[in-house]
Every structure is written in structure tokens, then in C-alpha cells.
Coordinates of C-alpha atoms in Angstrom, one line a residue:
Chain P
M22 CA 287.5 -29.2 10.9
N23 CA 287.9 -27.8 7.4
V24 CA 285.3 -25.2 6.8
S25 CA 285.4 -23.3 3.5
P26 CA 284.6 -19.5 3.5
L27 CA 281.4 -20.3 1.6
E28 CA 280.3 -22.9 4.1
G29 CA 281.2 -20.5 6.9
F30 CA 278.9 -17.9 5.2
F31 CA 276.0 -20.4 4.9
L32 CA 276.5 -21.5 8.5
R33 CA 276.2 -18.0 9.7
L34 CA 273.3 -17.1 7.3
L35 CA 271.2 -20.1 8.2
F36 CA 271.9 -19.8 11.9
A37 CA 271.0 -16.1 11.8
G38 CA 267.7 -17.0 10.1
A39 CA 267.1 -19.6 12.8
L40 CA 267.8 -17.1 15.5
I41 CA 265.4 -14.5 14.1
Y42 CA 262.8 -17.2 13.8
T43 CA 263.2 -18.2 17.5
I44 CA 262.4 -14.6 18.7
R45 CA 259.5 -14.0 16.3
I46 CA 256.8 -14.3 19.0
T47 CA 258.7 -13.5 22.2
G48 CA 257.4 -9.9 22.2
Q49 CA 253.8 -11.2 22.4
F50 CA 254.2 -12.9 25.7
N51 CA 252.0 -11.7 28.5
L52 CA 254.8 -11.3 31.2
P53 CA 254.1 -8.3 33.5
N54 CA 256.6 -9.5 36.2
E55 CA 259.5 -11.7 37.1
P56 CA 258.2 -13.9 40.0
H57 CA 260.9 -16.6 39.7
P58 CA 264.1 -15.1 38.3
V59 CA 266.5 -17.6 36.5
G60 CA 269.9 -17.2 34.9
L61 CA 270.9 -13.6 34.3
L62 CA 267.8 -12.3 36.0
K63 CA 268.7 -14.3 39.2
I64 CA 272.1 -12.5 39.2
L65 CA 270.5 -9.1 38.6
H66 CA 267.9 -9.6 41.4
R67 CA 270.6 -10.8 43.8
L68 CA 272.9 -7.9 43.0
A69 CA 270.0 -5.5 43.5
D70 CA 269.2 -7.2 46.9
V71 CA 272.8 -7.0 48.0
S72 CA 273.3 -3.4 47.0
G73 CA 270.0 -2.4 48.6
I74 CA 268.7 -1.0 45.3
T75 CA 265.5 -2.9 45.8
D76 CA 263.9 -5.9 47.3
H77 CA 261.4 -8.5 46.0
S78 CA 258.6 -6.9 48.0
Q79 CA 258.8 -3.8 45.7
C80 CA 258.6 -6.1 42.7
R81 CA 261.4 -4.3 40.8
T82 CA 261.6 -5.8 37.3
W83 CA 264.5 -5.7 34.9
L84 CA 263.4 -7.3 31.6
T85 CA 259.6 -6.9 31.5
W86 CA 260.0 -4.1 29.0
L87 CA 260.8 -6.9 26.5
A88 CA 257.1 -8.0 26.8
D89 CA 256.0 -4.6 25.6
P90 CA 255.3 -5.2 21.8
D91 CA 256.4 -1.7 20.8
K92 CA 259.7 -1.9 22.7
F93 CA 260.3 -5.4 21.6
E94 CA 259.9 -4.4 17.9
I95 CA 262.8 -1.9 18.4
F96 CA 264.8 -4.6 20.2
R97 CA 264.1 -7.1 17.4
W98 CA 265.4 -4.7 14.7
C99 CA 268.5 -4.0 16.7
F100 CA 269.0 -7.8 16.9
V101 CA 268.6 -8.1 13.2
G102 CA 271.1 -5.3 12.7
V103 CA 273.6 -7.2 14.9
L104 CA 273.0 -10.4 12.9
I105 CA 273.7 -8.6 9.6
F106 CA 277.2 -8.0 10.9
Y107 CA 277.4 -11.6 12.1
V108 CA 276.4 -13.0 8.7
A109 CA 279.0 -10.8 7.0
G110 CA 281.5 -12.1 9.5
I111 CA 282.5 -8.6 10.5
A112 CA 283.8 -7.7 14.0
L113 CA 282.7 -11.1 15.4
P114 CA 284.5 -10.6 18.8
V115 CA 282.0 -7.7 19.5
V116 CA 279.0 -8.9 17.5
L117 CA 278.7 -12.5 18.7
P118 CA 278.7 -11.7 22.5
L119 CA 276.2 -9.0 21.8
A120 CA 274.0 -11.3 19.7
A121 CA 274.2 -14.0 22.4
L122 CA 273.2 -11.6 25.2
M123 CA 270.3 -10.2 23.0
H124 CA 269.0 -13.7 22.3
I125 CA 269.3 -14.9 25.9
L126 CA 267.4 -11.9 27.4
P127 CA 263.8 -12.5 26.2
Y128 CA 263.9 -16.2 27.0
T129 CA 265.4 -15.4 30.4
L130 CA 262.3 -13.3 31.1
Y131 CA 260.1 -16.1 29.7
G132 CA 261.8 -18.7 31.9
S133 CA 261.4 -16.5 35.0
Q134 CA 257.7 -17.1 35.3
E135 CA 257.7 -20.0 37.7
Y136 CA 257.8 -22.5 34.8
N137 CA 261.0 -23.8 33.3
Y138 CA 261.6 -23.3 29.7
H139 CA 264.3 -25.0 27.6
G140 CA 262.9 -25.0 24.1
A141 CA 265.4 -22.4 23.0
S142 CA 268.2 -23.4 25.3
M143 CA 270.2 -25.3 22.7
I144 CA 270.1 -22.5 20.1
S145 CA 271.0 -19.9 22.8
L146 CA 273.9 -22.0 24.0
V147 CA 275.3 -22.5 20.5
L148 CA 275.4 -18.8 20.1
L149 CA 277.0 -18.4 23.6
A150 CA 279.6 -21.0 22.7
Q151 CA 280.4 -19.2 19.4
A152 CA 280.7 -16.0 21.3
L153 CA 283.2 -17.6 23.8
T154 CA 285.1 -19.1 20.9
V155 CA 285.7 -15.8 19.2
I156 CA 286.6 -14.2 22.5
Y157 CA 289.1 -17.0 23.2
D158 CA 290.4 -16.6 19.6
A159 CA 290.8 -12.8 20.0
I160 CA 292.7 -13.1 23.3
F161 CA 295.0 -16.0 22.6
R162 CA 295.4 -16.0 18.8
K163 CA 294.5 -12.8 17.0
C164 CA 292.0 -10.0 17.4
S165 CA 290.5 -9.1 14.1
C166 CA 287.4 -7.5 12.7
K167 CA 287.8 -9.2 9.4
P168 CA 285.7 -12.3 8.5
P169 CA 287.0 -15.4 10.3
D170 CA 289.9 -17.3 9.0
A171 CA 290.0 -21.1 8.3
K172 CA 291.0 -22.0 11.9
L173 CA 288.3 -19.9 13.5
R174 CA 285.7 -21.2 11.1
G175 CA 286.6 -24.7 12.0
W176 CA 286.5 -23.9 15.7
L177 CA 283.1 -22.3 15.4
L178 CA 281.6 -25.3 13.7
L179 CA 283.3 -27.8 16.1
H180 CA 282.1 -26.0 19.2
S181 CA 278.6 -25.6 17.9
M182 CA 278.6 -29.4 17.3
V183 CA 279.8 -29.9 20.9
I184 CA 276.9 -27.9 22.3
V185 CA 274.3 -29.5 20.1
T186 CA 275.4 -33.1 20.9
G187 CA 276.3 -32.1 24.5
A188 CA 272.7 -31.0 25.1
Y189 CA 271.4 -34.4 24.3
F190 CA 274.2 -36.0 26.4
V191 CA 273.3 -33.8 29.4
S192 CA 269.7 -35.1 29.2
V193 CA 271.1 -38.7 29.6
I194 CA 273.0 -37.6 32.8
A195 CA 269.7 -36.1 34.1
K196 CA 267.9 -39.4 33.4
V197 CA 270.5 -41.4 35.3
E198 CA 270.6 -38.8 38.2
N199 CA 266.8 -38.2 38.6
S200 CA 265.8 -41.9 38.3
K201 CA 268.7 -43.0 40.6
G202 CA 270.0 -45.3 37.9
E203 CA 266.6 -47.0 37.3
W204 CA 265.5 -45.2 34.2
F205 CA 265.8 -48.3 32.0
L206 CA 263.7 -50.5 34.3
N207 CA 261.0 -47.8 34.7
S208 CA 261.1 -46.6 31.1
H209 CA 257.9 -48.4 30.1
N210 CA 256.1 -45.8 32.3
V211 CA 256.9 -43.2 29.7
A212 CA 253.7 -44.5 28.0
L213 CA 251.8 -42.8 30.9
D214 CA 253.3 -39.5 29.8
M215 CA 251.6 -40.1 26.4
I216 CA 248.2 -40.0 28.2
K217 CA 249.4 -37.0 30.2
A218 CA 250.5 -35.1 27.2
D219 CA 247.3 -35.9 25.4
R220 CA 245.2 -34.6 28.3
Q221 CA 247.3 -31.5 28.6
T222 CA 247.0 -30.7 24.9
Y223 CA 243.3 -31.1 25.2
F224 CA 242.9 -28.8 28.2
N225 CA 245.0 -26.1 26.6
R226 CA 242.3 -25.0 24.2
N227 CA 239.3 -27.4 24.3
T228 CA 236.8 -28.6 26.8
G229 CA 233.7 -30.7 27.1
P230 CA 232.9 -34.0 25.4
A231 CA 233.3 -34.3 21.6
P232 CA 229.7 -34.5 20.2
D233 CA 230.6 -36.5 17.1
I234 CA 232.2 -39.6 18.6
A235 CA 230.9 -42.7 16.9
P236 CA 229.1 -45.2 19.3
E237 CA 231.4 -48.1 18.2
E238 CA 234.5 -46.0 19.0
L239 CA 233.0 -45.0 22.3
K240 CA 232.5 -48.7 23.1
L241 CA 236.1 -49.5 22.2
V242 CA 237.4 -46.6 24.3
Q243 CA 235.4 -47.8 27.2
Q244 CA 236.7 -51.4 26.7
I245 CA 240.3 -50.4 26.9
G246 CA 239.7 -48.5 30.2
I247 CA 239.3 -44.9 29.5
T248 CA 237.5 -43.1 32.4
D249 CA 234.8 -40.6 31.9
V250 CA 237.3 -37.6 32.0
I251 CA 237.5 -37.2 28.2
F252 CA 235.6 -38.8 25.4
R253 CA 237.1 -37.7 22.1
P254 CA 238.2 -39.4 18.9
K255 CA 241.7 -38.1 19.0
S256 CA 242.4 -39.6 22.4
Y257 CA 241.5 -43.1 21.2
P258 CA 244.7 -44.0 19.3
V259 CA 246.8 -42.6 22.1
Q260 CA 244.9 -44.7 24.6
V261 CA 245.3 -47.8 22.5
V262 CA 249.1 -47.4 21.9
A263 CA 249.8 -46.4 25.6
T264 CA 247.8 -49.4 26.9
W265 CA 249.6 -51.8 24.5
L266 CA 253.0 -50.4 25.6
L267 CA 252.2 -50.8 29.3
E268 CA 251.0 -54.3 28.7
H269 CA 254.4 -55.1 26.9
P270 CA 256.9 -53.5 29.3
W271 CA 260.0 -55.1 27.8
T272 CA 259.1 -54.0 24.3
S273 CA 258.5 -50.5 25.6
R274 CA 261.8 -50.4 27.5
I275 CA 263.7 -51.4 24.4
L276 CA 261.8 -48.8 22.3
F277 CA 262.2 -45.9 24.7
S278 CA 265.8 -46.8 25.6
S279 CA 266.8 -46.7 21.9
G280 CA 266.2 -43.0 22.1
V281 CA 268.4 -42.7 25.1
L282 CA 271.1 -44.7 23.4
L283 CA 271.0 -42.3 20.5
E284 CA 271.3 -39.3 22.9
T285 CA 274.3 -41.0 24.5
L286 CA 276.1 -41.9 21.2
C287 CA 275.5 -38.6 19.5
I288 CA 278.7 -37.2 20.9
L289 CA 280.4 -39.4 18.3
A290 CA 279.2 -36.8 15.7
I291 CA 281.7 -34.2 17.0
G292 CA 284.2 -33.5 14.3
N293 CA 283.0 -36.2 11.8
R294 CA 280.8 -35.0 9.0
I295 CA 279.5 -38.4 7.9
L296 CA 278.7 -39.6 11.4
A297 CA 277.2 -36.2 12.2
C298 CA 274.9 -36.4 9.2
I299 CA 273.7 -39.9 10.1
I300 CA 273.3 -39.0 13.8
G301 CA 271.6 -35.7 12.8
L302 CA 269.0 -37.5 10.7
S303 CA 268.4 -40.0 13.5
L304 CA 267.9 -37.2 16.0
I305 CA 265.3 -35.6 13.6
A306 CA 263.5 -39.0 13.4
F307 CA 263.8 -39.3 17.2
H308 CA 262.2 -35.8 17.8
R309 CA 259.4 -36.5 15.2
S310 CA 258.6 -39.9 16.8
I311 CA 258.3 -38.3 20.3
D312 CA 256.1 -35.6 18.8
A313 CA 253.9 -38.2 17.2
L314 CA 253.7 -40.3 20.4
M315 CA 253.2 -37.5 22.8
G316 CA 250.8 -35.6 20.6
G317 CA 252.5 -32.2 20.1
V318 CA 255.7 -32.2 22.1
A319 CA 257.9 -30.7 19.4
F320 CA 261.4 -29.3 19.6
P321 CA 261.6 -27.4 16.4
Y322 CA 264.6 -25.2 17.5
N323 CA 266.6 -28.3 18.4
E324 CA 265.8 -29.8 15.0
L325 CA 267.0 -26.6 13.3
C326 CA 270.3 -26.9 15.1
D327 CA 270.5 -30.6 14.1
I328 CA 269.9 -29.6 10.4
I329 CA 272.5 -26.8 10.4
F330 CA 275.3 -28.2 12.5
L331 CA 275.0 -32.0 12.3
I332 CA 273.2 -32.9 9.0
G333 CA 275.3 -30.2 7.4
L334 CA 272.9 -28.3 5.2
P335 CA 275.4 -25.3 4.9
F336 CA 278.1 -27.8 3.9
G337 CA 275.8 -29.2 1.2
L338 CA 274.9 -25.8 -0.2
A339 CA 278.6 -24.7 -0.2
W340 CA 279.8 -28.0 -1.8
T341 CA 277.2 -27.6 -4.6
L342 CA 278.1 -24.0 -5.3
E343 CA 281.8 -24.8 -5.1
R344 CA 281.3 -27.1 -8.2
I345 CA 281.2 -23.8 -10.1
K346 CA 285.0 -23.2 -10.3
N347 CA 284.7 -19.6 -11.7
V348 CA 284.5 -17.4 -8.6
R349 CA 283.0 -14.5 -10.4
I350 CA 280.1 -16.6 -11.7
R351 CA 279.7 -18.1 -8.3
H352 CA 279.5 -14.7 -6.6
A353 CA 277.2 -13.4 -9.3
L354 CA 274.8 -16.3 -8.7
L355 CA 274.7 -15.6 -5.0
V356 CA 274.3 -11.8 -5.4
G357 CA 271.7 -12.3 -8.2
A358 CA 269.7 -14.6 -5.9
G359 CA 269.9 -12.1 -3.1
I360 CA 268.7 -9.3 -5.3
G361 CA 265.9 -11.5 -6.6
V362 CA 264.7 -12.2 -3.1
I363 CA 264.6 -8.4 -2.4
A364 CA 262.9 -7.7 -5.8
S365 CA 260.2 -10.3 -5.0
Y366 CA 258.7 -7.6 -2.6
W367 CA 257.3 -5.9 -5.7
F368 CA 255.9 -9.1 -7.1
Q369 CA 254.3 -10.5 -4.0
D370 CA 250.5 -10.5 -4.3
Y371 CA 249.9 -12.1 -0.9
Q372 CA 247.4 -10.3 1.2
G373 CA 249.2 -8.0 3.6
A374 CA 252.5 -8.0 1.8
A375 CA 251.6 -4.7 0.0
T376 CA 251.0 -2.9 3.3
S377 CA 254.2 -4.1 5.1
S378 CA 257.6 -2.4 4.7
L379 CA 260.4 -4.1 2.7
G380 CA 262.2 -4.9 6.0
N381 CA 259.2 -6.6 7.5
Y382 CA 258.5 -8.4 4.3
L383 CA 262.1 -9.9 4.3
L384 CA 261.8 -10.8 7.9
S385 CA 258.5 -12.5 7.2
L386 CA 260.1 -14.4 4.3
S387 CA 262.9 -15.6 6.5
N388 CA 260.6 -16.7 9.3
N389 CA 258.3 -18.5 6.8
V390 CA 261.2 -20.4 5.3
F391 CA 262.1 -21.8 8.8
D392 CA 258.4 -22.3 9.7
I393 CA 257.9 -24.7 6.8
W394 CA 259.8 -27.2 8.8
N395 CA 257.3 -27.4 11.7
N396 CA 254.1 -25.9 10.4
P397 CA 251.2 -28.3 9.5
N398 CA 250.1 -25.6 6.9
W399 CA 253.5 -25.8 5.1
T400 CA 251.8 -25.9 1.7
G401 CA 250.2 -22.5 2.4
L402 CA 253.6 -21.2 3.4
L403 CA 255.1 -22.5 0.1
N404 CA 252.5 -20.5 -1.8
Y405 CA 253.6 -17.4 0.1
L406 CA 257.2 -18.1 -0.6
R407 CA 256.8 -19.0 -4.3
P408 CA 257.3 -15.4 -5.7
A409 CA 260.5 -15.1 -3.7
F410 CA 261.8 -18.5 -5.0
V411 CA 260.9 -17.6 -8.6
S412 CA 262.4 -14.2 -8.3
A413 CA 265.6 -15.5 -6.7
I414 CA 266.1 -18.1 -9.4
T415 CA 265.5 -15.5 -12.1
G416 CA 267.9 -13.1 -10.4
A417 CA 270.5 -15.8 -10.1
L418 CA 270.2 -16.8 -13.8
I419 CA 270.4 -13.2 -15.1
A420 CA 273.4 -12.4 -12.9
T421 CA 275.1 -15.7 -13.9
A422 CA 274.5 -15.1 -17.6
T423 CA 275.8 -11.5 -17.2
A424 CA 279.0 -12.7 -15.4
F425 CA 279.5 -15.4 -18.0
F426 CA 279.3 -13.1 -21.0
W427 CA 281.1 -10.2 -19.4
R428 CA 284.7 -10.4 -20.3
G429 CA 286.0 -7.3 -18.4
G430 CA 288.7 -7.8 -15.8
S431 CA 290.6 -11.0 -15.0
V432 CA 288.8 -14.3 -14.6
K433 CA 289.6 -15.8 -11.2
T434 CA 289.3 -19.6 -10.7
A435 CA 289.0 -21.1 -7.3
T436 CA 291.9 -23.4 -6.3
P437 CA 290.7 -26.9 -5.5
Chain N
M3 CA 298.2 -22.4 21.3
T4 CA 301.0 -22.2 18.9
S5 CA 303.4 -24.4 20.8
A6 CA 304.7 -27.5 18.9
N7 CA 303.4 -31.0 19.6
P8 CA 305.6 -32.5 22.4
T9 CA 307.7 -35.5 21.4
P10 CA 305.9 -38.7 22.6
S11 CA 307.8 -40.2 25.5
L12 CA 306.9 -41.3 29.1
A13 CA 308.8 -38.3 30.5
N14 CA 306.7 -36.0 28.3
F15 CA 303.4 -37.5 29.4
P16 CA 302.2 -34.5 31.5
K17 CA 303.1 -32.2 28.6
I18 CA 301.3 -34.5 26.1
A19 CA 298.2 -34.8 28.3
W20 CA 298.1 -31.0 28.7
F21 CA 298.6 -30.4 25.0
W22 CA 295.8 -32.9 24.2
L23 CA 293.4 -31.4 26.9
L24 CA 293.8 -27.9 25.4
R25 CA 293.0 -29.1 21.9
T26 CA 290.3 -31.8 22.2
P27 CA 286.7 -30.7 21.9
L28 CA 285.9 -33.3 24.6
T29 CA 287.3 -30.8 27.1
V30 CA 284.7 -28.3 26.1
L31 CA 282.1 -31.1 26.2
V32 CA 283.0 -32.0 29.7
I33 CA 283.0 -28.4 30.9
Y34 CA 279.6 -27.8 29.3
C35 CA 278.1 -30.9 30.8
L36 CA 279.4 -30.1 34.3
I37 CA 278.0 -26.5 34.1
S38 CA 274.6 -27.7 32.8
V39 CA 274.3 -30.4 35.5
Y40 CA 275.3 -27.9 38.2
L41 CA 273.1 -25.0 37.1
E42 CA 270.1 -27.1 36.1
E43 CA 267.2 -24.9 34.9
N44 CA 268.9 -21.5 34.5
F45 CA 268.3 -20.2 31.0
P46 CA 270.2 -20.7 28.7
F47 CA 271.5 -23.6 30.7
S48 CA 269.3 -26.7 31.3
N49 CA 269.8 -30.3 32.4
F50 CA 266.8 -31.2 30.1
P51 CA 264.9 -33.2 32.7
M52 CA 261.9 -34.2 30.5
Y53 CA 260.9 -37.8 31.1
S54 CA 264.0 -38.3 33.3
N55 CA 262.1 -40.1 36.1
P56 CA 259.3 -42.2 34.7
G57 CA 257.4 -43.2 37.7
A58 CA 254.3 -45.5 37.8
E59 CA 252.1 -42.5 38.5
R60 CA 251.9 -39.4 36.4
M61 CA 249.8 -36.3 37.0
Y62 CA 248.4 -33.3 35.3
Y63 CA 246.5 -30.2 36.5
T64 CA 243.4 -28.6 35.3
I65 CA 241.4 -25.5 36.3
S66 CA 237.6 -25.7 36.4
A67 CA 234.5 -24.2 37.9
E68 CA 232.9 -26.0 40.8
D69 CA 231.5 -28.7 38.5
G70 CA 235.1 -30.0 37.9
I71 CA 234.9 -29.9 34.1
G72 CA 238.3 -28.7 32.9
L73 CA 238.5 -25.2 31.2
P74 CA 240.6 -24.3 28.2
V75 CA 243.3 -22.8 30.3
Q76 CA 245.6 -21.5 27.5
T77 CA 242.7 -19.8 25.7
L78 CA 241.6 -18.1 28.8
T79 CA 244.9 -17.2 30.5
D80 CA 247.7 -17.8 28.0
V81 CA 249.2 -20.3 30.5
T82 CA 249.3 -23.8 29.0
S83 CA 248.2 -26.8 30.9
P84 CA 251.7 -28.3 31.4
K85 CA 252.9 -25.0 32.9
I86 CA 250.3 -25.2 35.7
G87 CA 252.1 -28.3 37.0
K88 CA 255.5 -26.5 36.7
I89 CA 254.1 -23.4 38.5
Y90 CA 252.6 -25.6 41.2
R91 CA 255.9 -27.3 41.9
T92 CA 257.8 -24.0 42.0
K93 CA 255.3 -22.5 44.4
V94 CA 255.2 -25.6 46.6
A95 CA 259.0 -25.5 46.8
K96 CA 259.0 -21.8 47.7
Y97 CA 256.2 -22.2 50.3
S98 CA 257.9 -25.3 51.8
K99 CA 261.0 -23.2 52.3
K100 CA 259.1 -20.4 53.8
I101 CA 257.1 -22.4 56.4
G102 CA 259.9 -25.0 57.0
V103 CA 257.6 -28.0 56.2
K104 CA 258.5 -30.6 53.6
S105 CA 256.1 -30.5 50.7
S106 CA 255.3 -34.2 51.2
K107 CA 254.1 -33.4 54.7
F108 CA 251.8 -30.5 53.6
S109 CA 248.3 -30.5 55.1
P110 CA 245.3 -30.1 52.8
E111 CA 245.0 -26.4 53.9
Q112 CA 248.7 -25.7 53.1
T113 CA 248.2 -27.3 49.7
A114 CA 245.1 -25.2 49.2
T115 CA 247.1 -22.0 50.1
V116 CA 249.5 -22.7 47.2
G117 CA 246.6 -23.7 44.9
R118 CA 244.7 -20.5 45.7
E119 CA 247.8 -18.4 44.9
I120 CA 247.9 -20.1 41.4
L121 CA 244.2 -19.5 40.8
G122 CA 244.8 -15.8 41.7
D123 CA 247.7 -15.6 39.3
L124 CA 245.6 -17.1 36.5
R125 CA 242.8 -14.7 37.2
E126 CA 245.4 -11.8 37.0
K127 CA 246.7 -13.2 33.7
A128 CA 243.1 -13.4 32.3
R129 CA 242.5 -9.8 33.5
H130 CA 245.6 -8.7 31.7
L131 CA 244.3 -10.2 28.5
G132 CA 240.8 -8.8 29.0
R133 CA 239.3 -12.2 29.4
E134 CA 238.4 -12.2 33.1
D135 CA 234.7 -12.2 32.3
Q136 CA 235.1 -15.5 30.6
L137 CA 236.2 -17.2 33.8
P138 CA 233.6 -18.7 36.1
G139 CA 232.9 -16.9 39.4
K140 CA 234.7 -19.5 41.5
L141 CA 237.7 -21.3 40.2
Q142 CA 239.0 -24.7 41.2
L143 CA 242.4 -26.3 40.8
N144 CA 242.4 -30.1 40.2
R145 CA 245.1 -32.7 40.0
T146 CA 244.5 -35.9 38.1
W147 CA 246.7 -39.0 38.7
I148 CA 247.2 -41.4 35.8
T149 CA 248.0 -45.0 36.7
F150 CA 247.9 -48.4 35.0
K151 CA 246.1 -51.0 37.1
N152 CA 244.8 -54.4 36.1
G153 CA 245.3 -53.8 32.4
R154 CA 243.5 -50.4 32.5
I155 CA 244.5 -46.8 32.5
V156 CA 242.9 -45.2 35.5
E157 CA 242.5 -41.5 36.1
T158 CA 241.7 -40.2 39.6
T159 CA 241.0 -36.5 40.1
T160 CA 241.3 -34.7 43.4
V161 CA 240.5 -31.0 44.2
L162 CA 243.6 -29.1 45.4
A163 CA 242.1 -25.7 46.0
N164 CA 239.0 -23.6 45.3
E165 CA 238.1 -20.0 45.6

């Protein structure tokens, strides 16, 4: 794939932002032990058993320090430091494997608590695939600490696409395997999962009957068969839709199977920008419809991968900026916007911004940019981000104007 | 990786196939799929099994006091309601291996043993968060089956374990 240096930069910048976003809360988990080690922890526990260092009865732990907020804060800043090198494209054969390991560790601890977790699997796997790609490139082609060349940039994007689409394809294999080939025939029962998800969401934080349910709604709820487990207005539409789907099994099968068809066909996106964009948008719609049907089963990290690697937001940004043929003006615009974002720290009047350090402020900005995608209070986030946007635009305009009117040095024009 | 493209001919077929295998992203895709299916749930790998076996009966788990009314488990323990089911299945698999009895053949007492372990763990989580006093004196683990019978969604709750 042909990936320009600017697109490569935006790919790394946006992916780094997404990576920081995914570990924003992992230090707050209440994880005092590792009762069911998975992945790397499984290997570490087994090695410890074999070498006689410890046994499970002594409850030796390896990664629980990551659940200590103070230690995690240091770990997070180290991760940010590594990602700065990643965004700059410097020393990728060292930086990418380190970043992959650092991203995998906290979620390995999280997934070792007797419940499986795969919400961040795709994003970790993309990072791992990128790390393996640069290692392969360093061994078989050339080992360099300089920013990636055209071939490596193309490989990095291609293999990221393979992992993103492959993750969906693997879920199709799991469906065929676990249902013994009868997924399509049984797929109407997914409607029962809607009820299950609704109940589980309810029992997470609420309890007791809703006092404000209208008598006519209660009558309708009872008519369609709800038992006396939960009476609450929010359950009513879920109950109605699920009942209708179960009463119309063939319609349900076609509806639910369309998602599986998309998961199967998404591998066609590999290496084709137009198909990737179409499939990426379809996958976002697919995730959002599941979220709506299941009442809160969101996969925001998968959606971010879809946006970055399939829909091609970095490509769009790079393509737009590459319309500016004068490289000096283009660079000035980017640098000016960057300085503007940093300068917004002194213009931010949001409560709490004044007391946080510049580093924490920038991290908070980055996380809030990514949070807009999946936060119901996205308008509030926009208010928080407004000074940064205004400041970035102002910085970009000033820097562009300066570059335009500054005649010193030679003017370099990008080759088409 | 820098070798030239072999000339297409029948004699060169193995070379062409090898050349293609080394370069197509489909090779990476196949390797990735095989590893994921083999390793299943080992972070970062996963076979993404959500909704992979849609049976006619679904179930969810709740914790409650003796009155059976579900408690807000995430608020009290930081463990979400879906995770209780996952923890239950993991513990059942471990206990089944330990005692050499298939989980489907568990007696009510064996099921209760696993259930009580979960209740103990949840109490420990609540204690760690300083919320133990918000839990009732005696906890109960319930399982509710959801089915569709005669045009109605039916939920049937059974008690798995109590303290």
C-alpha cells in the first residue's frame, strides 16, 4: 500500500492517542491478585512453578503492582514517553515491541481475574502486529532508527488492517465452532441475549422496582409476558423488540446473520482503501446497532481501530494537507497547530485545568478527544475542548501566515 | 525478500507459490486466525466468542440478600453482573477438574461450594473498597434462566448458594 510520510505520521499519532485512551482507567482497577492467569501471566506463573520459585498456594503475583494507582501513574508516563518516540517514528524496532508489551501488561492483569476480557484485544494485537512487522523488517531488510520508509509504512498499515479485519473473521470461526455449524438456525435466540444484557445492565448499579412506571405501561409490560423480576420503563422497549424478534424467527435470522456476513466479508478490506472505508463504516453501524439492541454492549476500542485503519481518517487528514503543495507552509501549519494546543493550557478556564500540570492537561485533552466518540455527554466534552480547538486554529493561521510571508531560504514544493 | 519475481511456468510453480505466500497479507491473516483459535482467551489473543452459541435458554446471575431481590453488584463490589457468570464458569471448570466430576453432574452441594467461593470473593472485593458494611449479613447467589415459551418471555430464578 502506498502510504505517504504525512499519512504515516497521522496513523501513528492517532493510534498513539487511542492507545493512551485505552489505558486511562486501568490503574483504577481493584485487582489485588491473579487468580486465573492468562497470556503472559500464565507463562510467568508456569515458569515460576517449574523453577520452584513459588507455587500458587503462596499467591505470588507478578503484575498486581499495576493496580496500585501511584505506580501505575509512573508506568503510564513511561508509556507516554515511549509513544512520543513512536509518533516521531524514531527507533521503531525498539520502541514498538516495548510499547506492545507495556500495553498488553495491564490488560493481562485485568483478564486474569477469572473473567475473560477482550475489549482491548484488537488494539493490543494491532500494536503487537506492528511490533512484529518492524522486527521482521529490521532482520530481513534493514535495521534503522530513522522514521519508516515507504515500504515499511505500507507494511505497517497493511498488517494493521489484517489484524482488525482478522479479529472479526476469527469471531465467525468461533460461531461456527461453538454452535457446531448451527449458528444461523439458532441465531433468532440472540434476542434472548437482549433480555439478558438488559437485566445485567440493571443489576450492575440499580435495584428495586422503578416507582414512576405508568399504569398503562405496566399493563403493556405484563401483557407481553414480563415476569415480576423487574418493572422499569427502560426494560419495556427491549422486551417488546425481543418478543417480536422471537415471534418472527426467520426475520431475526436474516437480521442477525447480516452482521455475521459483514464479519466474514470484512477481510476484503485488506489492501483496498475504498472497500476498507465502506466496510469500516458498515462495521461502525454494526457495533452501534448491537449497542442499541443489547443496551450498552459497546466496543469503542474496536470502533477506534475501524476509524483509523479501515475508514482511513489519517489518510483523509494527510490527503487534505497534501493539497498544500508548499512543504514549508504545510509544516508551519502543523507546528503552529501543535503549539496552539499546548498554549491552550493557559487559556483553559475549565474547573480543574488550572490545578493540573501541563502534561496532565495534554493527556486529558487527548483522552477527551477520543472520548467524544463514545461518551453520551459529548457536548460537555466539546466545551472542554473548545479552547484547544480555537487555540490550535489560531496557532496554525499565525504560523501559516508567517511561513507565507517569510521569504528567507529556498521554497521547497512537494513532488506530486 | 529482494529476490525477483519467478517467471510464470508450470516448472516454476513451487517457486511462484512460495514467492506469493511470502508476500500476500493472507498468509499473516491465516497465521493470526490459527493462533487466535488455538489460544482462545489469552490476552491479547481471543477467539471473540460473544453470541457464538445462541441457545434457547440464556442465563444471568445476581447476588441478593435472603429475600432474593438483586443487589447493585457493580456499585458494591466493582464486579459487573456479566462478570459473575464468567467467574462462575471459570470456578466451575476449575472445581470440576479438581474433584474429577463433570460440571453437568454437579450435586446441589457441589454447586453451592463454588457459589459460596464467589460470594466470599465478592465480600473481599467490597471490603477492599471499604463497602463491606453496605452488603447484607447473608449473601445469596441466584441464577435466572430466560426462555421463550408460548409467545412469552419467561424468567425462572433458582438459588445456587447462600452464606
